[in-house]
CSV table of C-alpha atoms in Angstrom, one decimal:
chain,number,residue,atom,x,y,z
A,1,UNK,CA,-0.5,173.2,-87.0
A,2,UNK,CA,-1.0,176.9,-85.8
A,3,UNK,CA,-0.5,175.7,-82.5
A,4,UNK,CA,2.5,173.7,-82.8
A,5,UNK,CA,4.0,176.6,-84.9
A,6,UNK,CA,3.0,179.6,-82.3
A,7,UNK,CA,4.8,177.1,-79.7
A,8,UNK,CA,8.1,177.0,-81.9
A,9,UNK,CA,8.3,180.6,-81.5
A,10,UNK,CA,7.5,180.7,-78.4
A,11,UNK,CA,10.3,178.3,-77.3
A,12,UNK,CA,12.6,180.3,-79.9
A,13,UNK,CA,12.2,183.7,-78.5
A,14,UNK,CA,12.3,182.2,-74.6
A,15,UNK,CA,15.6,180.7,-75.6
A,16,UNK,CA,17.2,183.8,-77.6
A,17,UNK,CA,16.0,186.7,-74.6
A,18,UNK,CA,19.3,185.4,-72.1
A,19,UNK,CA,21.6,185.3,-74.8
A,20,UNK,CA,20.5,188.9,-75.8
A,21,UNK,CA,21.2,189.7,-72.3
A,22,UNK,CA,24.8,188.5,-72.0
A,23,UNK,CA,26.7,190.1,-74.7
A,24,UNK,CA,25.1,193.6,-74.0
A,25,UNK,CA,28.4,196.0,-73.0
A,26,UNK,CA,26.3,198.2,-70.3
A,27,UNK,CA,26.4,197.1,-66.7
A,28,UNK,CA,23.6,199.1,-66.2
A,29,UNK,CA,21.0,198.0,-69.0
A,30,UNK,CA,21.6,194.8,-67.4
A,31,UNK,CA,20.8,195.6,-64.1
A,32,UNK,CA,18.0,197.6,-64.9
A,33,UNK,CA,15.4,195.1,-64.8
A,34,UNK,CA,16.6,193.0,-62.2
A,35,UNK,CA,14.5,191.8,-59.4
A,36,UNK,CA,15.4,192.0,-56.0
A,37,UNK,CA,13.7,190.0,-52.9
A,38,UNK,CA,14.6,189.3,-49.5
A,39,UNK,CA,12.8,185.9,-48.1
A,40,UNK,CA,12.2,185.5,-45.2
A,41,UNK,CA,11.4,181.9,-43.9
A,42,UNK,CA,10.9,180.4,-40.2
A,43,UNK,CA,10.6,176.6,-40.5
A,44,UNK,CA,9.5,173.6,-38.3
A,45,UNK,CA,12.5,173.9,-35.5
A,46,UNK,CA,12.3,170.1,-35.7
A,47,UNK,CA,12.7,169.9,-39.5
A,48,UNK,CA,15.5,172.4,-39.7
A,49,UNK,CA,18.3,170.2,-41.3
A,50,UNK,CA,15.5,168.5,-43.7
A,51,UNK,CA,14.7,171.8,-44.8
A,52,UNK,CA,18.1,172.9,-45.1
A,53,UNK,CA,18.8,170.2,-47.5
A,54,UNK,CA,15.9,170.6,-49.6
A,55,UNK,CA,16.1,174.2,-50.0
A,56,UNK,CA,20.2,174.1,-50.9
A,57,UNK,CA,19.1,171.2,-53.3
A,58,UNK,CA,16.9,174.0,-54.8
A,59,UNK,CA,19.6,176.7,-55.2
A,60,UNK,CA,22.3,174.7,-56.9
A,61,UNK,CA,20.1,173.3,-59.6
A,62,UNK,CA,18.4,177.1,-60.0
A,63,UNK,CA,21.9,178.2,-60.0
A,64,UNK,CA,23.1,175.5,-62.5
A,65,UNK,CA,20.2,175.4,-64.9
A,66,UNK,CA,18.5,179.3,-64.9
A,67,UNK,CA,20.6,181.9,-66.2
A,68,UNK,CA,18.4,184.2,-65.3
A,69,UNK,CA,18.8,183.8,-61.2
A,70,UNK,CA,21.6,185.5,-60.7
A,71,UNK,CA,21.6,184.3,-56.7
A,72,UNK,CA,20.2,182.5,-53.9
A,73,UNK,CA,22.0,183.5,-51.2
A,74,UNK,CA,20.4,182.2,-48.0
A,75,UNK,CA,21.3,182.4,-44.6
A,76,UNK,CA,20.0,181.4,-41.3
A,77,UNK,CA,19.9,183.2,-38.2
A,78,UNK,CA,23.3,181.7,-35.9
A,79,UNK,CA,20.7,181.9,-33.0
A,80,UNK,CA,17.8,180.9,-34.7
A,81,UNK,CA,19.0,178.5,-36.6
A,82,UNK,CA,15.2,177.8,-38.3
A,83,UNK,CA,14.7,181.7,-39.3
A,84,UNK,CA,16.3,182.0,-42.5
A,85,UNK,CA,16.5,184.7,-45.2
A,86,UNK,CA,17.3,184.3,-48.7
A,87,UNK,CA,18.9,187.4,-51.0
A,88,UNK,CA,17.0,186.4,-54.0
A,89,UNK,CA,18.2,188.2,-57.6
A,90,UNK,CA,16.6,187.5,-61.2
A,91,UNK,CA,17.4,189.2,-64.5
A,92,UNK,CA,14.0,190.4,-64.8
A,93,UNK,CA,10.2,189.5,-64.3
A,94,UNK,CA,10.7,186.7,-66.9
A,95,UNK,CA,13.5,184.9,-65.1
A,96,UNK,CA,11.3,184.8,-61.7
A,97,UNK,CA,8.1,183.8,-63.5
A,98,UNK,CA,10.4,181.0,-65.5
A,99,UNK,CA,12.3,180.2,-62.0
A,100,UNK,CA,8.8,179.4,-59.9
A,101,UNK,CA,7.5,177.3,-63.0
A,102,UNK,CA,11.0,174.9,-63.2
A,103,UNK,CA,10.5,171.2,-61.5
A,104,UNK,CA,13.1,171.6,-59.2
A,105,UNK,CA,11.3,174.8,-57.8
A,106,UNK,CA,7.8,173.0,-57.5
A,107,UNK,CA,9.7,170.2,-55.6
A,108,UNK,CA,11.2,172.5,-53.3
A,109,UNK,CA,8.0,173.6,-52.4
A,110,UNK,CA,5.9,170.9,-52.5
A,111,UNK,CA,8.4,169.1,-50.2
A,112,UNK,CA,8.9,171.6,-48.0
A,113,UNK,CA,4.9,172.9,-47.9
A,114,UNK,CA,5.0,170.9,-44.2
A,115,UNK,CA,7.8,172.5,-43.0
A,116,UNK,CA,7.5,176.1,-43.9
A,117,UNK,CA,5.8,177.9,-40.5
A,118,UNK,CA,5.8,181.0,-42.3
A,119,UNK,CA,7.1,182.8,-45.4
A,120,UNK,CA,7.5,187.0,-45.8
A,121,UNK,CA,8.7,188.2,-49.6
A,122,UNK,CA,9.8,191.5,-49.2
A,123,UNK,CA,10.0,193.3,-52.5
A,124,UNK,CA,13.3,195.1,-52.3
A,125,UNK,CA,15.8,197.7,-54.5
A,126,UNK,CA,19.1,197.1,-54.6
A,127,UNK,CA,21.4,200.4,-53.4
A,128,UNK,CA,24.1,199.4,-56.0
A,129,UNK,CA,22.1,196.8,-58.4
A,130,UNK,CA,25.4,195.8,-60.2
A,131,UNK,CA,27.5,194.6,-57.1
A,132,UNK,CA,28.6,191.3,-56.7
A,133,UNK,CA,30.0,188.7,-54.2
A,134,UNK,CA,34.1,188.4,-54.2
B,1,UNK,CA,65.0,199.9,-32.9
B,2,UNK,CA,63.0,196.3,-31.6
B,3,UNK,CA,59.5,198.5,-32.2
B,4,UNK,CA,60.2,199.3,-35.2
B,5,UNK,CA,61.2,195.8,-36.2
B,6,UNK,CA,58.2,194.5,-34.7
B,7,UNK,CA,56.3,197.2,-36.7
B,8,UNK,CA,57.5,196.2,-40.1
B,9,UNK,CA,57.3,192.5,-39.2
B,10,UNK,CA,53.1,193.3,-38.7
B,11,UNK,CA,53.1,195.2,-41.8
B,12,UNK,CA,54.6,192.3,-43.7
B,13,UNK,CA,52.3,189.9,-42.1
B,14,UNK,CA,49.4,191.7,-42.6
B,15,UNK,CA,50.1,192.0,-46.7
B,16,UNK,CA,50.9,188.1,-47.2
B,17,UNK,CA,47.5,187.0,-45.3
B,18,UNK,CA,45.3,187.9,-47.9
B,19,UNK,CA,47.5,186.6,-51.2
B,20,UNK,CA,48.1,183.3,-49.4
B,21,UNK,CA,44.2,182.9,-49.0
B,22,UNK,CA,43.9,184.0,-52.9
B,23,UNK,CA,46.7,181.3,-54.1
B,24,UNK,CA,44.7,178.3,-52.3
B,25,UNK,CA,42.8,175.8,-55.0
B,26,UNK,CA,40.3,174.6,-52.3
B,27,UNK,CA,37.2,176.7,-52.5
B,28,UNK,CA,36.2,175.0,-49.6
B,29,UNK,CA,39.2,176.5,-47.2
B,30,UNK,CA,38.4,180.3,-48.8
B,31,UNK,CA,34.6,180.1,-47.0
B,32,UNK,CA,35.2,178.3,-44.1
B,33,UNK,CA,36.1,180.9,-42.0
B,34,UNK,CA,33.5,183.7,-43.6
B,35,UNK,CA,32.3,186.0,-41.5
B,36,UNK,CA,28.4,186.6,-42.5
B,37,UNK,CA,26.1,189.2,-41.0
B,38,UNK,CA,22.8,190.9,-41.9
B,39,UNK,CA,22.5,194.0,-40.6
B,40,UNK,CA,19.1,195.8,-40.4
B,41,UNK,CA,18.5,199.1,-40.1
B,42,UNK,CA,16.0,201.6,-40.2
B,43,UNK,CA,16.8,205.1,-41.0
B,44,UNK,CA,15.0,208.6,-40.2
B,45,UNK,CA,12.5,208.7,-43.4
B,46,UNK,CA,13.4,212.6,-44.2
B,47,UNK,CA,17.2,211.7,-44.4
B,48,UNK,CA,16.8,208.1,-46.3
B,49,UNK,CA,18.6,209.8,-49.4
B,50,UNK,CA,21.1,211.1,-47.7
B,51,UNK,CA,21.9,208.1,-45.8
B,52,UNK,CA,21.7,206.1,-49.0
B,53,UNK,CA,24.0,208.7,-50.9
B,54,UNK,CA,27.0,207.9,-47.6
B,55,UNK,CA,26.3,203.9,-47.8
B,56,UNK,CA,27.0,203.7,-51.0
B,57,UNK,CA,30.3,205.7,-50.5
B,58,UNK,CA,31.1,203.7,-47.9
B,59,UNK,CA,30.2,200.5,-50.0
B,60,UNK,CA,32.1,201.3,-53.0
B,61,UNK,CA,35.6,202.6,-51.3
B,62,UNK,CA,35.3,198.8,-48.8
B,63,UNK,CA,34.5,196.9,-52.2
B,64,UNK,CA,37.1,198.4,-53.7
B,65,UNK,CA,40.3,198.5,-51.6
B,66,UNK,CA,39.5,195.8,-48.9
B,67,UNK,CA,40.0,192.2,-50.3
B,68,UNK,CA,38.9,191.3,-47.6
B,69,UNK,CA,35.3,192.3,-48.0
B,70,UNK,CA,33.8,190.1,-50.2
B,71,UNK,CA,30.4,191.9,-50.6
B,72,UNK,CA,27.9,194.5,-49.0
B,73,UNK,CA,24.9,194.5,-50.7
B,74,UNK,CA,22.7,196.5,-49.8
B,75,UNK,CA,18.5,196.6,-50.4
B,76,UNK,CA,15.8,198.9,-49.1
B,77,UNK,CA,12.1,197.8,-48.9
B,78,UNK,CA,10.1,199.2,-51.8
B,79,UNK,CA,6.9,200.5,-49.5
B,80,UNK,CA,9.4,201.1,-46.4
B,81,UNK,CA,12.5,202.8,-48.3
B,82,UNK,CA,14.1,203.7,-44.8
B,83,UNK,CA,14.2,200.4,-44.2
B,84,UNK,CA,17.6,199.1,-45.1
B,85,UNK,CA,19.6,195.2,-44.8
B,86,UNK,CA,22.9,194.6,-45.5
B,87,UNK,CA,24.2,190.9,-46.3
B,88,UNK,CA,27.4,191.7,-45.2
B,89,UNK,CA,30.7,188.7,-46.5
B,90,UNK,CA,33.8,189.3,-44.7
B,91,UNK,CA,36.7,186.3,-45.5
B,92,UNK,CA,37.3,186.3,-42.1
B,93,UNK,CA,37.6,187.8,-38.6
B,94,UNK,CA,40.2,189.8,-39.5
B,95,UNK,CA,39.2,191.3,-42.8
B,96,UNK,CA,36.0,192.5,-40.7
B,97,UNK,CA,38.0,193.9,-37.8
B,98,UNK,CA,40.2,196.1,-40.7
B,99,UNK,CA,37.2,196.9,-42.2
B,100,UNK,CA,35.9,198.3,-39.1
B,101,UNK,CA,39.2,200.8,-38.5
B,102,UNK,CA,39.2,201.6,-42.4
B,103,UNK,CA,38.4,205.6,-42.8
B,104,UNK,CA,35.5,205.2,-45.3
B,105,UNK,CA,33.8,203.4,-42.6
B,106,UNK,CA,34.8,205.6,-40.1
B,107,UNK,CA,33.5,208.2,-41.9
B,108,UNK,CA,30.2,207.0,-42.9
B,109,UNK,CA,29.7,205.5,-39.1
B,110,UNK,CA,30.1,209.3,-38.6
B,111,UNK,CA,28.5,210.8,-40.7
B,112,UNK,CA,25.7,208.7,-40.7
B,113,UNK,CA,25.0,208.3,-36.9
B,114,UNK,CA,22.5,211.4,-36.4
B,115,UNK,CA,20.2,209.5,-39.4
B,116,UNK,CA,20.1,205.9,-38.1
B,117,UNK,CA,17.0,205.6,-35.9
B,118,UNK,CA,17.6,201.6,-35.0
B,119,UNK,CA,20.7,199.1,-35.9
B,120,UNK,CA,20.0,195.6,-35.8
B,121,UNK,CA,23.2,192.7,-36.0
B,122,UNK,CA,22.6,189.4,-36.7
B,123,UNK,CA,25.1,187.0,-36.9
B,124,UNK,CA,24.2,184.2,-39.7
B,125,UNK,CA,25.6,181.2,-40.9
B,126,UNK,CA,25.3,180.8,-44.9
B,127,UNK,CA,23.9,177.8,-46.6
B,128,UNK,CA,26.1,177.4,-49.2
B,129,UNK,CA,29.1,179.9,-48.7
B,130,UNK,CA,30.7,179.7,-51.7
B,131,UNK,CA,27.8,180.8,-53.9
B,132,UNK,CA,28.2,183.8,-56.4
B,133,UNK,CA,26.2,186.2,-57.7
B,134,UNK,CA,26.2,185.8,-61.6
């Protein structure tokens, strides 16, 4: 009983923190907490494609589903078409844990465990936190 | 006479490209022709605030008077803060080449050229171009 109850608020103050977020009227207070990685990925040369779909897969359901990833943005190397990097933004610590937990996350990287030659997070700041993309 | 024809027929050109890309419904045709770059670049450690203080100048004067740059957002590594990479979104060849003879970039290219110890260009293709940042 206590347990089902602490999970009720649990799932109540989870659901209420985005919403709290968005109709704050300060750019800044809602950039403050953001969090700000640059991936960087080189993958199986052979498996480039399969990755590719996987991991796009991945970034429109995060996208669709997680307020709190603000973007994905990968890219991969024109040259190197298996290095890729990924501009990764999340409203705060809480989006990021919530994002790694989600099942579309877990089957990104589950499926792509094989594929993945190596992986760097670099922990970044953004110069101008509130920019976006035109 | 004729140059001066010629010069008003390049000005008009010039200010119908970008409104015709902005009237199209295809989201599609707006990204395919994206110009996407990461640039990397280390600074000299004693002047990283300095150099920060001119790129985001330069940033917020291309954001805001050149449609034609879509974003420059800028991150430096939290344990290496001279170490900075640009994900750089142009709409197309020619919003990049403008951008490039634009004062404020002229300026901080300038200004900025004593302080950066290495420049690195790499030319990327994006995995899903037409992704935002929310």
């Amino acid at each position: 009983m206590i347990g089902a109850l602490l999970g009720l608020l649990s799932v109540s103050a989870s659901a209420q923190a985005p919403s709290q977020r968005n109709v704050s009227d300060d750019p800044a207070k809602d950039t403050a907490a953001l969090v700000v990685r640059l991936s960087q990925i080189t993958v199986d040369s052979l498996r480039t494609d399969e990755y590719k779909a996987l991991l796009r897969e991945e970034i429109e359901a995060s996208m669709q589903l997680e307020p709190g990833v603000r973007t994905l943005y990968a890219v991969s190397d024109k040259k190197r078409p298996h290095e890729v990097t990924i501009l990764e933004i999340y409203a705060d610590e809480a989006a990021y844990r919530n994002h790694l937990a989600t099942p579309h996350f877990q089957k990104y990287k589950r499926e792509t465990l094989d594929m993945v030659r190596s992986l760097r997070l670099l922990d970044v700041d953004a110069l101008i936190p509130e920019l976006k993309i035109k």
